[in-house]
C-alpha cells in the first residue's frame, strides 16, 4: 500500500469543460508502483494538492473500471480555482483514496434511485458508470443489478447541468428525470422546473424495494430524505454523501467532525439512520 | 522482580542512569509555572512545591502547612499546563518538503522529524498516561498510522508518579483514570514517607535498576501506598458522573445552557491547548521566500502541521460557508466531543479528569459544572 499521508504525483491527461464553472479532469498516476496499488470504490474521494496553495477533498467521478481517475470540480476555493487554470500535461499532487463508498451490494436485486443536486452528481457518476459498464460485460458472474434504476437530478439552470451530454447514454440503464430551479428563456428546456422533491411525483417506484443514493446540498438532502421516508422508503436504505472540511482524510485532524462521525473516515457516504439524530441540528 | 524500593537519596542514581542514555523530560519551574521541559539535574524538579489551582487561577508556591502536604515530600505538586501531547504530537511538525518546477512537483519526507534519541519522561501522572493511551487510539489505531507519532512514542520511556496530593481541579477518580497508575508505564513511583516504592511495568523499566542499591518491598510498604492513594482520592473535590455519558449530552444538544456558556466563553482555545487529549490539527503550506524565483525550482517549501482548536473561527469552514460560526456551537462541539462523541469514536470518554481546562480557562469555565447544568430543564 502507498503512504496516504504523502501526496503522489499525477498528470492531467485531458480536461472536459462541463459548465461555466465546472470541469472534469482525467488523471494518470505517474508512478507505476502506485498505479498498481491504487484502487478505489465508487463514492470515495481524493485530496488534491497544489504545492503552495493547499489541498481540497474532491470525490472521484469515474468508475473503478475506467482507465483514468476522473475528478469533476466546481470552482469554489483557492485550490479549485488554481486547478481550473491548469492544462492537460500539468502535474498535481494526490492523496487517497479516502472514506466510505456507496454500498453496491445493497442494490443487487433492488430498485436504485440516484438523487443528485448540482455538483453532487460527481460521486454518483462513479456508480452510474460502474452500472453501465457492468451491464455491458458478458461474464455471467458480474451481471448488472437487475432492479429498476432512476436518476433524479436537479441543477440551478439547464446551463449548470453537469454531464448533460452523457444523460442519453445513462438512459440505457436508467430512467432519468431532470429539473432546474430556473429555466433559461433562450434555451429549449424539456425537463421540469422546480424543486427536486417535485420530481418524485413523476416517478413510479416501489418504496419498500428501493435503495436511495443521494448527494447534494444538505438542505436538499434533508428535504428529500423526509419526502422519501414519508413515501415509505426505509431509512436504512437511504445513503447520503456528506460534505465537511476535510483536512487530513484519516480522522486525525478533527475538522470534518459531524456529531460523533468523522466525515473523512466514517463517511462521506453514510447510512441515513446512522446520522439521523444529528442531521437537523444547526451548527453541529 | 516487579516491585522494588529505594532510599529517597538514591533517586539521583536512577536519574543519572537514565541520563546516560536518554533525553530527560520532567517537571520544571519556568515563569512561575510547572512545565514539562528537558531537565539536566534532579534539582530542577520543584521538590516540595505546591500550586493552588482554581477556576482560571494558578499560583505556585512552596508548600505551606495549610496545604497539608508532608514537609519531606518531593512530588507534592500536581499537573501544570503541559502534557505528553507536546512531545508526542508536537505543536508544529513538518509533514513533508516540496519543490515545484515546470517539470512537476517533487515531494520529500524530512528525515529530521523522526527523532531517534530516546526520551525518558519522568514524573508523569496517571491522568497523563491515560491520555497518552487515548492519543494512541487516535494516531495509531485509525485507518492510517501516524508515522511521526509512532516513532516518538516508541522511543519514549515512561516513569510515572502516583499522585498523593491532587490538584484543586482534579477529577481523575471519577473518570477512572487515576490517581493510581495502573498500566502503560515502564516504571511507576510512589513516594512513601522514607523511601520510593518502584513498580516495574516493562523490561526496559527493569533495566534501569540493574546494579542499583534496591531494597525488598514489605507488605507494610504496599499498605502504606494503598492508604496514601485512598487519602488522595478523598481529597479530590470535583467529579463527573461517567455513567450518564454520552446520553446526557446527546439528549441535550439544544439545551439553553450552551447559549449561557457561550456568553462567558472567549473562544480562545486555551482549554484545547492544555488538554492532554485534544488532538485536532491543521496542515498548511509554508513557502520559503527564497524558493519563489523565476529560475527553477519555481517554488519550494514545506507542508506544516500545527495544533488547531475547534474554537478557531474557521475550523469547520468549507468553501462558501462555515458549519460552526457561533461560539455556542463551538463550545458545544468541544465538550460534546470530549464527553460524548469520543465514546462512540474510540470507546471511552476523551476526558481524563486532569482539570487543566478548568485551571487555564481565562474566565474559569468548569467542565464539570457545565455538564452538571445540563440536568436542569
mmCIF file of C-alpha atoms in Angstrom, chain B:
data_model
loop_
_atom_site.group_PDB
_atom_site.id
_atom_site.type_symbol
_atom_site.label_atom_id
_atom_site.label_comp_id
_atom_site.label_asym_id
_atom_site.label_seq_id
_atom_site.Cartn_x
_atom_site.Cartn_y
_atom_site.Cartn_z
ATOM 1 C CA UNK B 1 11.040 -8.588 40.214
ATOM 2 C CA UNK B 2 8.111 -6.312 39.660
ATOM 3 C CA UNK B 3 8.470 -4.171 42.758
ATOM 4 C CA UNK B 4 11.444 -2.605 44.472
ATOM 5 C CA UNK B 5 12.225 0.075 46.988
ATOM 6 C CA UNK B 6 14.974 2.676 47.052
ATOM 7 C CA UNK B 7 16.036 5.217 49.614
ATOM 8 C CA UNK B 8 14.984 8.799 48.902
ATOM 9 C CA UNK B 9 18.586 9.909 48.370
ATOM 10 C CA UNK B 10 19.047 7.209 45.741
ATOM 11 C CA UNK B 11 16.573 8.788 43.336
ATOM 12 C CA UNK B 12 19.591 10.586 41.942
ATOM 13 C CA UNK B 13 21.129 7.249 40.953
ATOM 14 C CA UNK B 14 18.131 6.416 38.800
ATOM 15 C CA UNK B 15 18.199 9.890 37.310
ATOM 16 C CA UNK B 16 21.896 9.607 36.458
ATOM 17 C CA UNK B 17 21.392 6.177 34.980
ATOM 18 C CA UNK B 18 18.622 7.483 32.729
ATOM 19 C CA UNK B 19 20.687 10.480 31.752
ATOM 20 C CA UNK B 20 23.406 8.349 30.178
ATOM 21 C CA UNK B 21 21.056 7.040 27.516
ATOM 22 C CA UNK B 22 18.068 9.366 27.425
ATOM 23 C CA UNK B 23 16.970 12.916 26.999
ATOM 24 C CA UNK B 24 15.024 13.541 30.179
ATOM 25 C CA UNK B 25 11.764 15.457 30.182
ATOM 26 C CA UNK B 26 10.245 16.253 33.514
ATOM 27 C CA UNK B 27 8.551 18.880 35.649
ATOM 28 C CA UNK B 28 10.452 22.135 35.972
ATOM 29 C CA UNK B 29 9.568 25.662 37.029
ATOM 30 C CA UNK B 30 9.581 28.184 34.216
ATOM 31 C CA UNK B 31 7.957 31.577 34.580
ATOM 32 C CA UNK B 32 6.356 30.625 37.896
ATOM 33 C CA UNK B 33 4.592 27.656 36.380
ATOM 34 C CA UNK B 34 5.495 23.976 36.466
ATOM 35 C CA UNK B 35 6.016 22.981 32.862
ATOM 36 C CA UNK B 36 7.444 19.881 31.247
ATOM 37 C CA UNK B 37 10.918 20.529 29.862
ATOM 38 C CA UNK B 38 14.287 18.958 29.426
ATOM 39 C CA UNK B 39 15.902 18.675 32.840
ATOM 40 C CA UNK B 40 19.634 18.391 33.290
ATOM 41 C CA UNK B 41 19.738 17.928 37.031
ATOM 42 C CA UNK B 42 17.454 16.294 39.547
ATOM 43 C CA UNK B 43 17.422 19.600 41.412
ATOM 44 C CA UNK B 44 15.398 21.088 38.528
ATOM 45 C CA UNK B 45 12.391 19.213 39.842
ATOM 46 C CA UNK B 46 10.389 21.632 42.001
ATOM 47 C CA UNK B 47 10.624 19.469 45.113
ATOM 48 C CA UNK B 48 8.107 20.348 47.767
ATOM 49 C CA UNK B 49 6.311 22.931 45.650
ATOM 50 C CA UNK B 50 2.545 23.062 45.740
ATOM 51 C CA UNK B 51 0.342 25.094 43.477
ATOM 52 C CA UNK B 52 -3.051 26.498 44.220
ATOM 53 C CA UNK B 53 -5.351 25.883 41.307
ATOM 54 C CA UNK B 54 -8.797 27.317 40.950
ATOM 55 C CA UNK B 55 -11.178 28.187 38.158
ATOM 56 C CA UNK B 56 -8.951 30.244 35.951
ATOM 57 C CA UNK B 57 -6.203 30.623 38.548
ATOM 58 C CA UNK B 58 -2.834 29.056 39.180
ATOM 59 C CA UNK B 59 -0.450 30.161 41.926
ATOM 60 C CA UNK B 60 2.782 28.357 42.569
ATOM 61 C CA UNK B 61 4.354 28.409 45.994
ATOM 62 C CA UNK B 62 6.391 26.449 48.455
ATOM 63 C CA UNK B 63 4.236 24.019 50.267
ATOM 64 C CA UNK B 64 2.924 25.505 53.465
ATOM 65 C CA UNK B 65 1.215 23.877 56.393
ATOM 66 C CA UNK B 66 -2.218 24.956 55.227
ATOM 67 C CA UNK B 67 -1.835 22.778 52.143
ATOM 68 C CA UNK B 68 -1.401 19.765 54.421
ATOM 69 C CA UNK B 69 1.480 18.258 52.491
ATOM 70 C CA UNK B 70 4.106 16.385 54.436
ATOM 71 C CA UNK B 71 7.206 18.551 54.514
ATOM 72 C CA UNK B 72 9.601 15.879 53.291
ATOM 73 C CA UNK B 73 7.623 15.271 50.097
ATOM 74 C CA UNK B 74 9.337 15.869 46.754
ATOM 75 C CA UNK B 75 6.422 15.208 44.395
ATOM 76 C CA UNK B 76 3.872 17.291 46.233
ATOM 77 C CA UNK B 77 2.814 19.298 43.182
ATOM 78 C CA UNK B 78 0.304 18.248 40.537
ATOM 79 C CA UNK B 79 -0.139 18.906 36.800
ATOM 80 C CA UNK B 80 0.788 22.121 35.033
ATOM 81 C CA UNK B 81 -0.288 23.237 31.564
ATOM 82 C CA UNK B 82 1.962 20.798 29.679
ATOM 83 C CA UNK B 83 1.319 17.160 28.919
ATOM 84 C CA UNK B 84 2.815 14.394 26.797
ATOM 85 C CA UNK B 85 0.900 15.806 23.858
ATOM 86 C CA UNK B 86 3.536 18.487 23.375
ATOM 87 C CA UNK B 87 6.220 15.876 22.810
ATOM 88 C CA UNK B 88 4.403 13.054 21.018
ATOM 89 C CA UNK B 89 2.397 15.267 18.682
ATOM 90 C CA UNK B 90 4.485 18.452 18.618
ATOM 91 C CA UNK B 91 2.701 21.807 18.184
ATOM 92 C CA UNK B 92 4.489 22.368 14.869
ATOM 93 C CA UNK B 93 5.572 19.494 12.714
ATOM 94 C CA UNK B 94 6.734 19.142 9.135
ATOM 95 C CA UNK B 95 4.777 16.623 7.084
ATOM 96 C CA UNK B 96 6.993 16.862 4.026
ATOM 97 C CA UNK B 97 9.005 19.306 1.964
ATOM 98 C CA UNK B 98 8.144 20.085 -1.624
ATOM 99 C CA UNK B 99 9.707 21.586 -4.701
ATOM 100 C CA UNK B 100 7.652 22.631 -7.648
ATOM 101 C CA UNK B 101 9.095 23.327 -11.027
ATOM 102 C CA UNK B 102 7.950 23.367 -14.616
ATOM 103 C CA UNK B 103 8.775 19.683 -14.821
ATOM 104 C CA UNK B 104 6.472 18.801 -11.995
ATOM 105 C CA UNK B 105 6.468 18.541 -8.253
ATOM 106 C CA UNK B 106 8.802 16.622 -6.042
ATOM 107 C CA UNK B 107 7.936 15.727 -2.500
ATOM 108 C CA UNK B 108 10.478 14.592 0.045
ATOM 109 C CA UNK B 109 9.881 13.460 3.563
ATOM 110 C CA UNK B 110 12.126 15.172 6.015
ATOM 111 C CA UNK B 111 14.063 12.620 7.989
ATOM 112 C CA UNK B 112 14.790 15.030 10.849
ATOM 113 C CA UNK B 113 11.196 14.734 12.059
ATOM 114 C CA UNK B 114 11.986 11.200 13.159
ATOM 115 C CA UNK B 115 13.910 11.681 16.353
ATOM 116 C CA UNK B 116 15.902 8.643 17.221
ATOM 117 C CA UNK B 117 17.005 9.928 20.620
ATOM 118 C CA UNK B 118 15.260 8.049 23.378
ATOM 119 C CA UNK B 119 13.334 10.285 25.696
ATOM 120 C CA UNK B 120 12.562 9.476 29.289
ATOM 121 C CA UNK B 121 9.503 11.171 30.727
ATOM 122 C CA UNK B 122 9.733 11.358 34.481
ATOM 123 C CA UNK B 123 7.037 12.402 36.880
ATOM 124 C CA UNK B 124 4.098 11.702 34.580
ATOM 125 C CA UNK B 125 0.773 11.362 36.343
ATOM 126 C CA UNK B 126 -1.889 8.697 35.954
ATOM 127 C CA UNK B 127 -4.131 11.102 34.018
ATOM 128 C CA UNK B 128 -1.348 11.885 31.555
ATOM 129 C CA UNK B 129 -0.576 8.242 30.969
ATOM 130 C CA UNK B 130 -4.296 7.573 30.433
ATOM 131 C CA UNK B 131 -4.350 10.491 27.971
ATOM 132 C CA UNK B 132 -1.405 9.041 26.112
ATOM 133 C CA UNK B 133 -3.272 5.808 25.650
ATOM 134 C CA UNK B 134 -6.191 7.786 24.221
ATOM 135 C CA UNK B 135 -3.869 9.528 21.778
ATOM 136 C CA UNK B 136 -2.559 6.100 20.730
ATOM 137 C CA UNK B 137 -6.076 5.196 19.669
ATOM 138 C CA UNK B 138 -6.331 8.361 17.582
ATOM 139 C CA UNK B 139 -2.940 8.324 15.920
ATOM 140 C CA UNK B 140 -2.032 4.639 15.768
ATOM 141 C CA UNK B 141 -5.265 2.684 15.542
ATOM 142 C CA UNK B 142 -7.019 4.610 12.765
ATOM 143 C CA UNK B 143 -7.039 3.633 9.095
ATOM 144 C CA UNK B 144 -3.599 5.216 8.633
ATOM 145 C CA UNK B 145 -0.868 5.086 11.258
ATOM 146 C CA UNK B 146 0.758 8.421 12.100
ATOM 147 C CA UNK B 147 4.434 7.634 11.486
ATOM 148 C CA UNK B 148 5.809 10.670 13.323
ATOM 149 C CA UNK B 149 3.800 9.966 16.454
ATOM 150 C CA UNK B 150 4.657 6.289 16.251
ATOM 151 C CA UNK B 151 8.414 6.822 16.275
ATOM 152 C CA UNK B 152 8.282 9.388 19.084
ATOM 153 C CA UNK B 153 6.115 7.040 21.093
ATOM 154 C CA UNK B 154 8.384 4.057 20.555
ATOM 155 C CA UNK B 155 11.441 5.975 21.674
ATOM 156 C CA UNK B 156 9.943 7.049 24.939
ATOM 157 C CA UNK B 157 10.368 5.648 28.423
ATOM 158 C CA UNK B 158 7.696 6.493 30.940
ATOM 159 C CA UNK B 159 8.424 6.886 34.626
ATOM 160 C CA UNK B 160 5.131 7.705 36.272
ATOM 161 C CA UNK B 161 4.409 9.124 39.695
ATOM 162 C CA UNK B 162 1.375 8.149 41.689
ATOM 163 C CA UNK B 163 -0.372 11.307 42.835
ATOM 164 C CA UNK B 164 -0.672 11.650 46.593
ATOM 165 C CA UNK B 165 -1.747 15.277 46.660
ATOM 166 C CA UNK B 166 -4.314 16.091 43.985
ATOM 167 C CA UNK B 167 -4.699 19.494 42.384
ATOM 168 C CA UNK B 168 -7.753 21.529 43.244
ATOM 169 C CA UNK B 169 -9.360 20.934 39.856
ATOM 170 C CA UNK B 170 -8.607 17.224 39.536
ATOM 171 C CA UNK B 171 -11.398 14.706 38.959
ATOM 172 C CA UNK B 172 -9.468 11.673 37.700
ATOM 173 C CA UNK B 173 -11.019 9.358 40.284
ATOM 174 C CA UNK B 174 -14.452 9.836 38.747
ATOM 175 C CA UNK B 175 -13.110 9.333 35.210
ATOM 176 C CA UNK B 176 -11.454 6.119 36.430
ATOM 177 C CA UNK B 177 -8.043 7.234 35.145
ATOM 178 C CA UNK B 178 -6.287 7.928 38.446
ATOM 179 C CA UNK B 179 -4.875 8.848 40.864
ATOM 180 C CA UNK B 180 -3.083 5.491 40.867
ATOM 181 C CA UNK B 181 -1.267 4.418 37.705
ATOM 182 C CA UNK B 182 -2.499 1.027 36.608
ATOM 183 C CA UNK B 183 -0.800 0.374 33.284
ATOM 184 C CA UNK B 184 1.038 1.957 30.390
ATOM 185 C CA UNK B 185 4.238 2.729 32.333
ATOM 186 C CA UNK B 186 7.801 1.457 32.291
ATOM 187 C CA UNK B 187 8.207 2.343 35.933
ATOM 188 C CA UNK B 188 5.714 3.760 38.417
ATOM 189 C CA UNK B 189 6.941 5.500 41.520
ATOM 190 C CA UNK B 190 5.115 6.050 44.805
ATOM 191 C CA UNK B 191 6.655 8.413 47.279
ATOM 192 C CA UNK B 192 6.449 6.829 50.717
ATOM 193 C CA UNK B 193 7.462 8.587 53.925
ATOM 194 C CA UNK B 194 11.089 7.500 53.872
ATOM 195 C CA UNK B 195 11.593 5.800 50.525
ATOM 196 C CA UNK B 196 10.329 5.384 46.978
ATOM 197 C CA UNK B 197 8.280 2.352 46.040
ATOM 198 C CA UNK B 198 9.021 1.359 42.455
ATOM 199 C CA UNK B 199 6.730 -0.781 40.324
ATOM 200 C CA UNK B 200 8.197 -2.156 37.133
ATOM 201 C CA UNK B 201 5.983 -2.308 34.057
ATOM 202 C CA UNK B 202 8.363 -3.381 31.297
ATOM 203 C CA UNK B 203 11.748 -4.950 30.682
ATOM 204 C CA UNK B 204 13.107 -1.521 29.848
ATOM 205 C CA UNK B 205 11.908 -0.306 33.204
ATOM 206 C CA UNK B 206 13.688 -3.146 34.954
ATOM 207 C CA UNK B 207 16.950 -2.485 33.133
ATOM 208 C CA UNK B 208 17.197 0.950 34.709
ATOM 209 C CA UNK B 209 17.550 -0.641 38.124
ATOM 210 C CA UNK B 210 20.310 -3.082 37.189
ATOM 211 C CA UNK B 211 23.087 -2.785 39.718
ATOM 212 C CA UNK B 212 21.447 -0.073 41.794
ATOM 213 C CA UNK B 213 21.078 -0.461 45.557
ATOM 214 C CA UNK B 214 17.483 -1.569 45.896
ATOM 215 C CA UNK B 215 15.634 -2.929 48.889
ATOM 216 C CA UNK B 216 12.996 -5.594 49.283
ATOM 217 C CA UNK B 217 9.392 -4.399 49.401
ATOM 218 C CA UNK B 218 7.476 -5.324 52.523
ATOM 219 C CA UNK B 219 3.730 -5.651 52.953
ATOM 220 C CA UNK B 220 3.874 -2.588 55.127
ATOM 221 C CA UNK B 221 5.166 -0.538 52.189
ATOM 222 C CA UNK B 222 2.373 -1.747 49.960
ATOM 223 C CA UNK B 223 -0.275 -0.958 52.519
ATOM 224 C CA UNK B 224 1.303 2.459 53.011
ATOM 225 C CA UNK B 225 0.905 3.062 49.278
ATOM 226 C CA UNK B 226 -2.728 1.980 49.335
ATOM 227 C CA UNK B 227 -3.589 4.160 52.297
ATOM 228 C CA UNK B 228 -1.838 7.178 50.775
ATOM 229 C CA UNK B 229 -3.732 6.726 47.487
ATOM 230 C CA UNK B 230 -7.007 6.364 49.353
ATOM 231 C CA UNK B 231 -6.247 9.553 51.244
ATOM 232 C CA UNK B 232 -5.550 11.281 47.942
ATOM 233 C CA UNK B 233 -8.836 10.073 46.457
ATOM 234 C CA UNK B 234 -10.671 11.603 49.397
ATOM 235 C CA UNK B 235 -9.032 14.956 48.747
ATOM 236 C CA UNK B 236 -10.358 15.100 45.156
ATOM 237 C CA UNK B 237 -13.218 17.580 45.172
ATOM 238 C CA UNK B 238 -14.612 17.540 41.645
ATOM 239 C CA UNK B 239 -16.353 14.740 39.811
ATOM 240 C CA UNK B 240 -18.245 13.780 36.673
ATOM 241 C CA UNK B 241 -20.855 11.034 36.571
ATOM 242 C CA UNK B 242 -19.452 8.893 33.764
ATOM 243 C CA UNK B 243 -22.459 6.579 33.871
ATOM 244 C CA UNK B 244 -24.555 9.410 32.415
ATOM 245 C CA UNK B 245 -22.350 9.732 29.365
ATOM 246 C CA UNK B 246 -22.880 10.039 26.472
ATOM 247 C CA UNK B 247 -26.671 10.274 26.770
ATOM 248 C CA UNK B 248 -26.794 13.313 28.998
ATOM 249 C CA UNK B 249 -25.154 15.239 26.165
ATOM 250 C CA UNK B 250 -26.940 13.588 23.241
ATOM 251 C CA UNK B 251 -30.277 14.393 24.824
ATOM 252 C CA UNK B 252 -29.319 18.000 25.450
ATOM 253 C CA UNK B 253 -27.689 19.221 22.249
ATOM 254 C CA UNK B 254 -30.192 22.091 22.162
ATOM 255 C CA UNK B 255 -30.060 22.863 25.909
ATOM 256 C CA UNK B 256 -30.202 26.582 26.837
ATOM 257 C CA UNK B 257 -27.002 26.137 28.865
ATOM 258 C CA UNK B 258 -24.951 26.141 25.630
ATOM 259 C CA UNK B 259 -26.022 29.698 24.951
ATOM 260 C CA UNK B 260 -25.260 30.580 28.555
ATOM 261 C CA UNK B 261 -21.709 29.233 28.424
ATOM 262 C CA UNK B 262 -21.208 30.899 25.036
ATOM 263 C CA UNK B 263 -21.825 34.198 26.802
ATOM 264 C CA UNK B 264 -18.835 33.553 29.058
ATOM 265 C CA UNK B 265 -16.523 31.631 26.715
ATOM 266 C CA UNK B 266 -13.977 33.761 24.848
ATOM 267 C CA UNK B 267 -13.326 31.014 22.270
ATOM 268 C CA UNK B 268 -9.624 31.490 22.987
ATOM 269 C CA UNK B 269 -8.908 27.782 22.718
ATOM 270 C CA UNK B 270 -6.780 27.611 25.885
ATOM 271 C CA UNK B 271 -8.667 24.525 27.043
ATOM 272 C CA UNK B 272 -7.852 22.698 23.834
ATOM 273 C CA UNK B 273 -4.172 23.599 24.032
ATOM 274 C CA UNK B 274 -3.713 22.410 27.626
ATOM 275 C CA UNK B 275 -5.958 19.363 27.219
ATOM 276 C CA UNK B 276 -3.788 16.248 27.065
ATOM 277 C CA UNK B 277 -6.135 14.528 24.596
ATOM 278 C CA UNK B 278 -7.226 17.342 22.237
ATOM 279 C CA UNK B 279 -5.594 16.248 19.015
ATOM 280 C CA UNK B 280 -7.105 18.486 16.323
ATOM 281 C CA UNK B 281 -4.612 19.953 13.897
ATOM 282 C CA UNK B 282 -4.341 21.805 10.613
ATOM 283 C CA UNK B 283 -1.909 21.488 7.771
ATOM 284 C CA UNK B 284 -0.797 24.332 5.590
ATOM 285 C CA UNK B 285 1.964 25.108 3.109
ATOM 286 C CA UNK B 286 4.845 27.186 4.377
ATOM 287 C CA UNK B 287 6.563 28.792 1.434
ATOM 288 C CA UNK B 288 10.170 29.868 1.523
ATOM 289 C CA UNK B 289 10.593 33.363 0.173
ATOM 290 C CA UNK B 290 13.882 32.312 -1.362
ATOM 291 C CA UNK B 291 12.088 29.493 -3.124
ATOM 292 C CA UNK B 292 9.941 31.797 -5.220
ATOM 293 C CA UNK B 293 12.055 32.823 -8.163
ATOM 294 C CA UNK B 294 11.886 32.855 -11.908
ATOM 295 C CA UNK B 295 14.604 30.238 -12.068
ATOM 296 C CA UNK B 296 13.965 26.591 -11.347
ATOM 297 C CA UNK B 297 12.876 25.383 -8.888
ATOM 298 C CA UNK B 298 9.985 27.706 -9.230
ATOM 299 C CA UNK B 299 8.762 27.233 -5.713
ATOM 300 C CA UNK B 300 9.789 25.367 -2.608
ATOM 301 C CA UNK B 301 8.568 24.993 0.914
ATOM 302 C CA UNK B 302 7.149 22.574 3.377
ATOM 303 C CA UNK B 303 3.781 21.343 4.462
ATOM 304 C CA UNK B 304 3.461 22.075 8.163
ATOM 305 C CA UNK B 305 1.043 20.551 10.619
ATOM 306 C CA UNK B 306 0.151 22.648 13.662
ATOM 307 C CA UNK B 307 -2.193 22.207 16.561
ATOM 308 C CA UNK B 308 -5.567 23.683 15.868
ATOM 309 C CA UNK B 309 -8.635 24.073 18.003
ATOM 310 C CA UNK B 310 -12.323 23.566 17.380
ATOM 311 C CA UNK B 311 -12.699 27.062 18.890
ATOM 312 C CA UNK B 312 -10.948 28.620 15.872
ATOM 313 C CA UNK B 313 -13.425 30.617 13.810
ATOM 314 C CA UNK B 314 -12.552 28.848 10.588
ATOM 315 C CA UNK B 315 -12.212 25.371 11.998
ATOM 316 C CA UNK B 316 -15.298 23.985 10.263
ATOM 317 C CA UNK B 317 -15.125 26.289 7.269
ATOM 318 C CA UNK B 318 -15.726 24.956 3.778
ATOM 319 C CA UNK B 319 -15.963 26.900 0.551
ATOM 320 C CA UNK B 320 -18.844 29.321 0.768
ATOM 321 C CA UNK B 321 -19.753 28.697 4.381
ATOM 322 C CA UNK B 322 -18.866 27.853 7.933
ATOM 323 C CA UNK B 323 -20.554 24.956 9.678
ATOM 324 C CA UNK B 324 -19.941 26.365 13.179
ATOM 325 C CA UNK B 325 -19.898 30.163 13.137
ATOM 326 C CA UNK B 326 -21.318 30.663 16.643
ATOM 327 C CA UNK B 327 -19.399 30.313 19.876
ATOM 328 C CA UNK B 328 -22.282 28.304 21.259
ATOM 329 C CA UNK B 329 -21.784 25.673 18.587
ATOM 330 C CA UNK B 330 -18.023 25.661 19.054
ATOM 331 C CA UNK B 331 -18.163 25.194 22.813
ATOM 332 C CA UNK B 332 -20.792 22.514 22.339
ATOM 333 C CA UNK B 333 -18.577 20.775 19.796
ATOM 334 C CA UNK B 334 -15.632 20.740 22.187
ATOM 335 C CA UNK B 335 -17.458 19.485 25.229
ATOM 336 C CA UNK B 336 -19.659 17.047 23.306
ATOM 337 C CA UNK B 337 -16.586 15.633 21.618
ATOM 338 C CA UNK B 338 -14.741 15.202 24.908
ATOM 339 C CA UNK B 339 -17.555 13.635 26.846
ATOM 340 C CA UNK B 340 -19.835 12.025 24.267
ATOM 341 C CA UNK B 341 -18.580 11.689 20.686
ATOM 342 C CA UNK B 342 -15.286 10.275 21.899
ATOM 343 C CA UNK B 343 -17.106 7.305 23.437
ATOM 344 C CA UNK B 344 -18.599 6.461 20.035
ATOM 345 C CA UNK B 345 -15.327 7.080 18.232
ATOM 346 C CA UNK B 346 -12.781 5.434 20.491
ATOM 347 C CA UNK B 347 -14.672 3.549 23.170
ATOM 348 C CA UNK B 348 -14.091 5.800 26.177
ATOM 349 C CA UNK B 349 -14.545 9.476 27.094
ATOM 350 C CA UNK B 350 -11.857 11.813 25.780
ATOM 351 C CA UNK B 351 -11.518 13.429 29.188
ATOM 352 C CA UNK B 352 -9.094 12.040 31.756
ATOM 353 C CA UNK B 353 -10.049 14.385 34.588
ATOM 354 C CA UNK B 354 -6.784 16.309 34.857
ATOM 355 C CA UNK B 355 -8.620 19.608 35.348
ATOM 356 C CA UNK B 356 -6.249 21.596 33.126
ATOM 357 C CA UNK B 357 -9.076 23.133 31.094
ATOM 358 C CA UNK B 358 -10.579 24.499 34.315
ATOM 359 C CA UNK B 359 -7.323 25.980 35.620
ATOM 360 C CA UNK B 360 -6.241 27.558 32.355
ATOM 361 C CA UNK B 361 -9.586 28.917 31.196
ATOM 362 C CA UNK B 362 -9.192 32.700 31.438
ATOM 363 C CA UNK B 363 -12.800 33.071 32.542
ATOM 364 C CA UNK B 364 -12.871 29.980 34.730
ATOM 365 C CA UNK B 365 -15.402 27.812 32.899
ATOM 366 C CA UNK B 366 -15.619 24.492 34.704
ATOM 367 C CA UNK B 367 -16.437 21.482 32.513
ATOM 368 C CA UNK B 368 -17.780 19.516 35.495
ATOM 369 C CA UNK B 369 -20.242 22.302 36.272
ATOM 370 C CA UNK B 370 -21.265 22.766 32.653
ATOM 371 C CA UNK B 371 -22.079 19.072 32.433
ATOM 372 C CA UNK B 372 -23.995 19.190 35.710
ATOM 373 C CA UNK B 373 -26.009 22.149 34.397
ATOM 374 C CA UNK B 374 -27.367 20.041 31.551
ATOM 375 C CA UNK B 375 -29.530 18.305 34.153
ATOM 376 C CA UNK B 376 -31.536 21.489 34.659
ATOM 377 C CA UNK B 377 -34.557 21.720 32.449
#
